[in-house]
PDB file of C-alpha atoms and ligand atoms in Angstrom:
ATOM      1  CA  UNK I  14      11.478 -12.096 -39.977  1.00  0.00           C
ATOM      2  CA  UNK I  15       9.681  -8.976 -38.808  1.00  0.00           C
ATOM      3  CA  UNK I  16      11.802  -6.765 -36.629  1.00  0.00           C
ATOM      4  CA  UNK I  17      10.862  -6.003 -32.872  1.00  0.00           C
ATOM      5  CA  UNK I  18      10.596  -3.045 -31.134  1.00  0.00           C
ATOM      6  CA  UNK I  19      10.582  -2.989 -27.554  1.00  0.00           C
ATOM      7  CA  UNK I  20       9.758  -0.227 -24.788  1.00  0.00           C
ATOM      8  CA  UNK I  21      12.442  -0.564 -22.206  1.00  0.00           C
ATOM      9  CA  UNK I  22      10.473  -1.685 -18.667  1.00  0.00           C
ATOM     10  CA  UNK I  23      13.320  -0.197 -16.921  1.00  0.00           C
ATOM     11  CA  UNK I  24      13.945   3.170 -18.440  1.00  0.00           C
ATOM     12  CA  UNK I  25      11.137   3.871 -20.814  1.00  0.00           C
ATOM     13  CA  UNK I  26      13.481   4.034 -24.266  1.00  0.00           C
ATOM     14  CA  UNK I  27      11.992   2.502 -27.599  1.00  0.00           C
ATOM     15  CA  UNK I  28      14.241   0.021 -28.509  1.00  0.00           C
ATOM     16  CA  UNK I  29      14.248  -1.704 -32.750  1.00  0.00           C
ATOM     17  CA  UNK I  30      16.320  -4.643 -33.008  1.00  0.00           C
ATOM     18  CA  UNK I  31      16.437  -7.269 -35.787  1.00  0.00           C
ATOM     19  CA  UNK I  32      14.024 -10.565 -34.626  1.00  0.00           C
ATOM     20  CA  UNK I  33      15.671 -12.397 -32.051  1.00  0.00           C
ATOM     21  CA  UNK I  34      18.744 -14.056 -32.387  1.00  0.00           C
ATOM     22  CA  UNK I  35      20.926 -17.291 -31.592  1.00  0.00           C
ATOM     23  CA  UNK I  36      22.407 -14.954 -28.987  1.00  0.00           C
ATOM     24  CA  UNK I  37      19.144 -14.349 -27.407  1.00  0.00           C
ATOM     25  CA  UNK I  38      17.448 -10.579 -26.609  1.00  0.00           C
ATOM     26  CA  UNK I  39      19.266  -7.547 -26.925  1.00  0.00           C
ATOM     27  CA  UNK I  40      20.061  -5.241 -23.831  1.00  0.00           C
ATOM     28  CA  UNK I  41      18.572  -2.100 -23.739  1.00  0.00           C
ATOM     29  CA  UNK I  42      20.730   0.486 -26.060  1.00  0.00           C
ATOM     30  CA  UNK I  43      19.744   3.442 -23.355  1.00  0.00           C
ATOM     31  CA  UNK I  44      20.374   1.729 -19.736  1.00  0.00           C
ATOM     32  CA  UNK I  45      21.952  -1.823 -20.552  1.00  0.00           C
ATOM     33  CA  UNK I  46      18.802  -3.123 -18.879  1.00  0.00           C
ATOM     34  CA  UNK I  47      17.726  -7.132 -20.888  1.00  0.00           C
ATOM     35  CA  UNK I  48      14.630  -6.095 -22.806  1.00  0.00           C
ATOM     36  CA  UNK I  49      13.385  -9.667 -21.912  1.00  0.00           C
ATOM     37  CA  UNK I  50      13.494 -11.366 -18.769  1.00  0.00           C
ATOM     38  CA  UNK I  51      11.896 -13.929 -16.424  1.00  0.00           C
ATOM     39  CA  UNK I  52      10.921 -10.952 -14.186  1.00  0.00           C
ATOM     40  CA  UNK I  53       8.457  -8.901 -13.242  1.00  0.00           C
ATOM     41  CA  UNK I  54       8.935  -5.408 -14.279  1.00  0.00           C
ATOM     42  CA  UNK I  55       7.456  -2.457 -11.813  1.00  0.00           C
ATOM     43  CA  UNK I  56       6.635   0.066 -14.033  1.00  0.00           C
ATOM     44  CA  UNK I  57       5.096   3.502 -14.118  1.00  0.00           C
ATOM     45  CA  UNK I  58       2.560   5.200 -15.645  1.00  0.00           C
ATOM     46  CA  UNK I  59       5.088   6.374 -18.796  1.00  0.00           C
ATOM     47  CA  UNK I  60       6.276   3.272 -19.458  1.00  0.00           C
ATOM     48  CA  UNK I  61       2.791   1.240 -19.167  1.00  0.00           C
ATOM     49  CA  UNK I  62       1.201   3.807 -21.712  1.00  0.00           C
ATOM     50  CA  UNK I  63       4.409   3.424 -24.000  1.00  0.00           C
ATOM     51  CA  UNK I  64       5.022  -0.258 -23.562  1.00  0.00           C
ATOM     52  CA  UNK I  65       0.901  -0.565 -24.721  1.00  0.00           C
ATOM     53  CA  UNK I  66       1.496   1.274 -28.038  1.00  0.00           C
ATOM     54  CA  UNK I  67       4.826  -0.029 -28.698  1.00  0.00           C
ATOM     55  CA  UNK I  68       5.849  -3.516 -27.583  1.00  0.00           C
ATOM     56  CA  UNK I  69       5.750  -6.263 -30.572  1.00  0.00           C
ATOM     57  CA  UNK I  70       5.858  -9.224 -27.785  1.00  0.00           C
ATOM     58  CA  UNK I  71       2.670  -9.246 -25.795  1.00  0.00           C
ATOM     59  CA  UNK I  72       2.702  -7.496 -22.750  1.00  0.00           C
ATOM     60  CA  UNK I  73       1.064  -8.792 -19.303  1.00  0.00           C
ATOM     61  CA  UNK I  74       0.541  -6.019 -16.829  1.00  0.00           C
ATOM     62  CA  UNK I  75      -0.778  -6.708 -13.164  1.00  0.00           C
ATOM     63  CA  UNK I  76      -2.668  -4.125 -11.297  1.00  0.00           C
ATOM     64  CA  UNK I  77      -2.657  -4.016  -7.817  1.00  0.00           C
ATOM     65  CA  UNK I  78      -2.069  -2.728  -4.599  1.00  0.00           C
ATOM     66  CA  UNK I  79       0.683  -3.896  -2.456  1.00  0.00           C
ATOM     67  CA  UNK I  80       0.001  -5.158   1.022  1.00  0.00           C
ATOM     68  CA  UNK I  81      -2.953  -6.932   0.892  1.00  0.00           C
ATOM     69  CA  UNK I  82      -3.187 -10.976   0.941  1.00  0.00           C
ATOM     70  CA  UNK I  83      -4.345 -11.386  -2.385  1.00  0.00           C
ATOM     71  CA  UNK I  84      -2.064  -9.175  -3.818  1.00  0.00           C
ATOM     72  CA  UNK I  85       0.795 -10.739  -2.529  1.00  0.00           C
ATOM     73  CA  UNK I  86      -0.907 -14.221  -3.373  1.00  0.00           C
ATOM     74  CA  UNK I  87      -1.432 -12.755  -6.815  1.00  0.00           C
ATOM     75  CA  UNK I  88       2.381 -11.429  -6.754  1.00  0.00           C
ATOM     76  CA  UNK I  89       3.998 -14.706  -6.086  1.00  0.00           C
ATOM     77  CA  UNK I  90       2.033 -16.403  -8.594  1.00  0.00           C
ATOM     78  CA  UNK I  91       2.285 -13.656 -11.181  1.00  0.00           C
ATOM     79  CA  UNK I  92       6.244 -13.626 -10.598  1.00  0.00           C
ATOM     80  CA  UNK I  93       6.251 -18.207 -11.266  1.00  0.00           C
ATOM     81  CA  UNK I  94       4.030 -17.136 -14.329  1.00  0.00           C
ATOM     82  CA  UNK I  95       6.323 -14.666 -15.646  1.00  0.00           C
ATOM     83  CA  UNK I  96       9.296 -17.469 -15.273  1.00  0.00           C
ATOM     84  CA  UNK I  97       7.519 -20.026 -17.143  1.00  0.00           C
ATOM     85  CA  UNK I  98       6.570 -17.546 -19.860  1.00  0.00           C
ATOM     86  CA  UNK I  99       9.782 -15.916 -20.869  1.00  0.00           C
ATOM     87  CA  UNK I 100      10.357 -15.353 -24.373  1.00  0.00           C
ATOM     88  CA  UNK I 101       6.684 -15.390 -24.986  1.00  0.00           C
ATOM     89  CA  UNK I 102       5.557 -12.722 -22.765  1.00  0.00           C
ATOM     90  CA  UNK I 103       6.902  -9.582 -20.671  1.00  0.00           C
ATOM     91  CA  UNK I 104       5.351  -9.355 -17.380  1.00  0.00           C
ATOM     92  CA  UNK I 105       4.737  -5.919 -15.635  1.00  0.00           C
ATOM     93  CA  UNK I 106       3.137  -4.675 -12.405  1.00  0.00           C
ATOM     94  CA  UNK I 107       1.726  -1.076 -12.009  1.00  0.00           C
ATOM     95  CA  UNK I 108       0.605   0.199  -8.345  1.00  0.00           C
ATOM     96  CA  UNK I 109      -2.678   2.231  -9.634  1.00  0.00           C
ATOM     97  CA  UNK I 110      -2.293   4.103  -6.143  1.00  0.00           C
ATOM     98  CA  UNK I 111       0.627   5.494  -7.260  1.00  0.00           C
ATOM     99  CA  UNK I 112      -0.377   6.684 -10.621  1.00  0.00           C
ATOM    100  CA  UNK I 113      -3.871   7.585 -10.121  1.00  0.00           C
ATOM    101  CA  UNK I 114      -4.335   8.786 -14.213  1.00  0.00           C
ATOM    102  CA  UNK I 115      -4.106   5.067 -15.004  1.00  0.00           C
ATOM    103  CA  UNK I 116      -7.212   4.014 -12.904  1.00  0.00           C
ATOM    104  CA  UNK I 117      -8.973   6.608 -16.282  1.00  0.00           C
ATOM    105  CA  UNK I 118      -6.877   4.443 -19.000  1.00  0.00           C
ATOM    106  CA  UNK I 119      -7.670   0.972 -17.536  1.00  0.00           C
ATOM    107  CA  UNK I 120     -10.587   1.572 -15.817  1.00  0.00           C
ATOM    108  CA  UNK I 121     -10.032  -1.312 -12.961  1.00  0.00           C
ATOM    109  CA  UNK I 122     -13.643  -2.530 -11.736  1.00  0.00           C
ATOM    110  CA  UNK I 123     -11.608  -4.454  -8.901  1.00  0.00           C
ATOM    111  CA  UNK I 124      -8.213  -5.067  -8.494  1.00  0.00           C
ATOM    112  CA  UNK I 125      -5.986  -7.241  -8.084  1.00  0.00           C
ATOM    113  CA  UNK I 126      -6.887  -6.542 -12.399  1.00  0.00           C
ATOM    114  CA  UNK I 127      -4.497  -8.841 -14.708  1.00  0.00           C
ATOM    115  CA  UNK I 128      -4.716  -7.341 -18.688  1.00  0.00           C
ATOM    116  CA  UNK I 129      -2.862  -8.495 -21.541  1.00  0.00           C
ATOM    117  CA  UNK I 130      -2.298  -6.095 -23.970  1.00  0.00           C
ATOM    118  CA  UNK I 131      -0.933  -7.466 -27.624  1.00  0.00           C
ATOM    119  CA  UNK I 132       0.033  -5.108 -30.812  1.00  0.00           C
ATOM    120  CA  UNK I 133      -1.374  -2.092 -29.305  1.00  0.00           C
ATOM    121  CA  UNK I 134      -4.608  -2.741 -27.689  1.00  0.00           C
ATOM    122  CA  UNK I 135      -6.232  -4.717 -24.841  1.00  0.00           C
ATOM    123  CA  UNK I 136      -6.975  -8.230 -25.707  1.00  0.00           C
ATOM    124  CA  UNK I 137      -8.147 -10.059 -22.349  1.00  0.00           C
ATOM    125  CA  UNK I 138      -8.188  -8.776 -19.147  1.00  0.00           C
ATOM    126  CA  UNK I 139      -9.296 -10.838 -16.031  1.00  0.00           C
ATOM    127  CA  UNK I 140      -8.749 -10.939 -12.320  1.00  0.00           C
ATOM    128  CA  UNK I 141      -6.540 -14.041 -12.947  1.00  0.00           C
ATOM    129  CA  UNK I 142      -4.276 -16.385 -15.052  1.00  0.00           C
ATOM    130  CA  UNK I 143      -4.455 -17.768 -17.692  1.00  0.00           C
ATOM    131  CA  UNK I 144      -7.167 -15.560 -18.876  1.00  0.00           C
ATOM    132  CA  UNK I 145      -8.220 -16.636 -22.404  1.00  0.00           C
ATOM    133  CA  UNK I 146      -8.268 -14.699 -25.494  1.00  0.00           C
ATOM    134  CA  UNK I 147      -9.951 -14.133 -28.635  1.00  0.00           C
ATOM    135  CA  UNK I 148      -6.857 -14.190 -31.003  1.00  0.00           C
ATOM    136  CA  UNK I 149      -3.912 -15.275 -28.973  1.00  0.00           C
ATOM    137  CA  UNK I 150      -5.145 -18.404 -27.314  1.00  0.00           C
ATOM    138  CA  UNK I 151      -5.088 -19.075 -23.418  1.00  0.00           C
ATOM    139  CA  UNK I 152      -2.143 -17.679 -21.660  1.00  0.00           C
ATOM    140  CA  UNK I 153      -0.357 -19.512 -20.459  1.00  0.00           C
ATOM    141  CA  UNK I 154      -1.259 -22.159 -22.948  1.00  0.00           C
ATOM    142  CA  UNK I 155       0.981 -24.843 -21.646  1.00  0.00           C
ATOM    143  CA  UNK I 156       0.110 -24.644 -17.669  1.00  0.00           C
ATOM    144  CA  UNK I 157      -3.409 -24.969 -15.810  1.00  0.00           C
ATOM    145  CA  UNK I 158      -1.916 -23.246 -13.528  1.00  0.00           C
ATOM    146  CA  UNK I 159      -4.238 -20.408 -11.887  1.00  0.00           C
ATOM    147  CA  UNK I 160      -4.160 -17.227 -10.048  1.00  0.00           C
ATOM    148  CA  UNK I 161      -7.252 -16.578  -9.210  1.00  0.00           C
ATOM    149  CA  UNK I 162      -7.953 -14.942  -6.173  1.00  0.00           C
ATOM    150  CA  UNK I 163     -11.331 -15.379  -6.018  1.00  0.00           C
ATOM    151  CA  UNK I 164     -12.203 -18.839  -7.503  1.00  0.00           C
TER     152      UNK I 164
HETATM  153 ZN1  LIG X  23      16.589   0.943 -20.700  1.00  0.00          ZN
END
């Protein structure tokens, strides 16, 4: 089994483990933090650009801008995704207002902006789920459900 490496959503450390075990997914060596959880991680611009480069579990990364309706719409049903896709999947959400040098990485034509990133590099990116992809299927594969805000 090919090892994992994982950025930590909460602190930012690179963590290697051996591939998961019977005893699930490690905590994070630096902070204690799980590595892998049913939650939605807020992140910052550090850990997005890190977690992009390094993560070997695909990596789902919202991008929006708290307060309106469809981004707490897009929240909620970003946060039930994130549930039903643990082990599979780590969810993160990035405010581009507060990190303005991401809006140059991601380039956002409208936000709320959902992007799945897999072994380094963008793969789908979509204003909802499950957004469908060239080499990793539909995500999520086993749900209809959608997000979309607009349609
Ligand atoms: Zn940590």
């Amino acid at each position: 089994m090919k090892p994992h490496q994982l950025i930590c959503l909460i602190c930012g450390h690179l963590n290697r483990f051996a591939a998961q075990g019977s005893s699930g997914w490690p905590d994070c060596w630096a902070c204690n933090a799980s590595l892998v959880s049913d939650a939605v991680a807020g992140i910052d611009e550090a850990i997005h650009n890190a977690a992009i480069l390094h993560d070997s579990l695909p990596l789902i990364v919202g991008y929006w801008t708290p307060g309106s309706r469809s981004s707490r719409h897009t929240a909620a049903e970003f946060a039930r995704t994130a549930k039903d896709l643990r082990d599979a999947a780590r969810f993160a959400h990035l405010d581009p207002d507060s990190f303005p040098g991401i809006t140059g990485i991601v380039q956002p034509a409208a936000l709320p902006l959902i992007v799945l990133y897999a072994r380094g590099i963008e793969v789908a990116r979509s204003s909802c789920i499950p957004i469908s992809t060239p080499n990793l299927g539909v995500y999520p594969a086993r749900d209809s459900r959608s997000i979309c805000v607009n349609g």
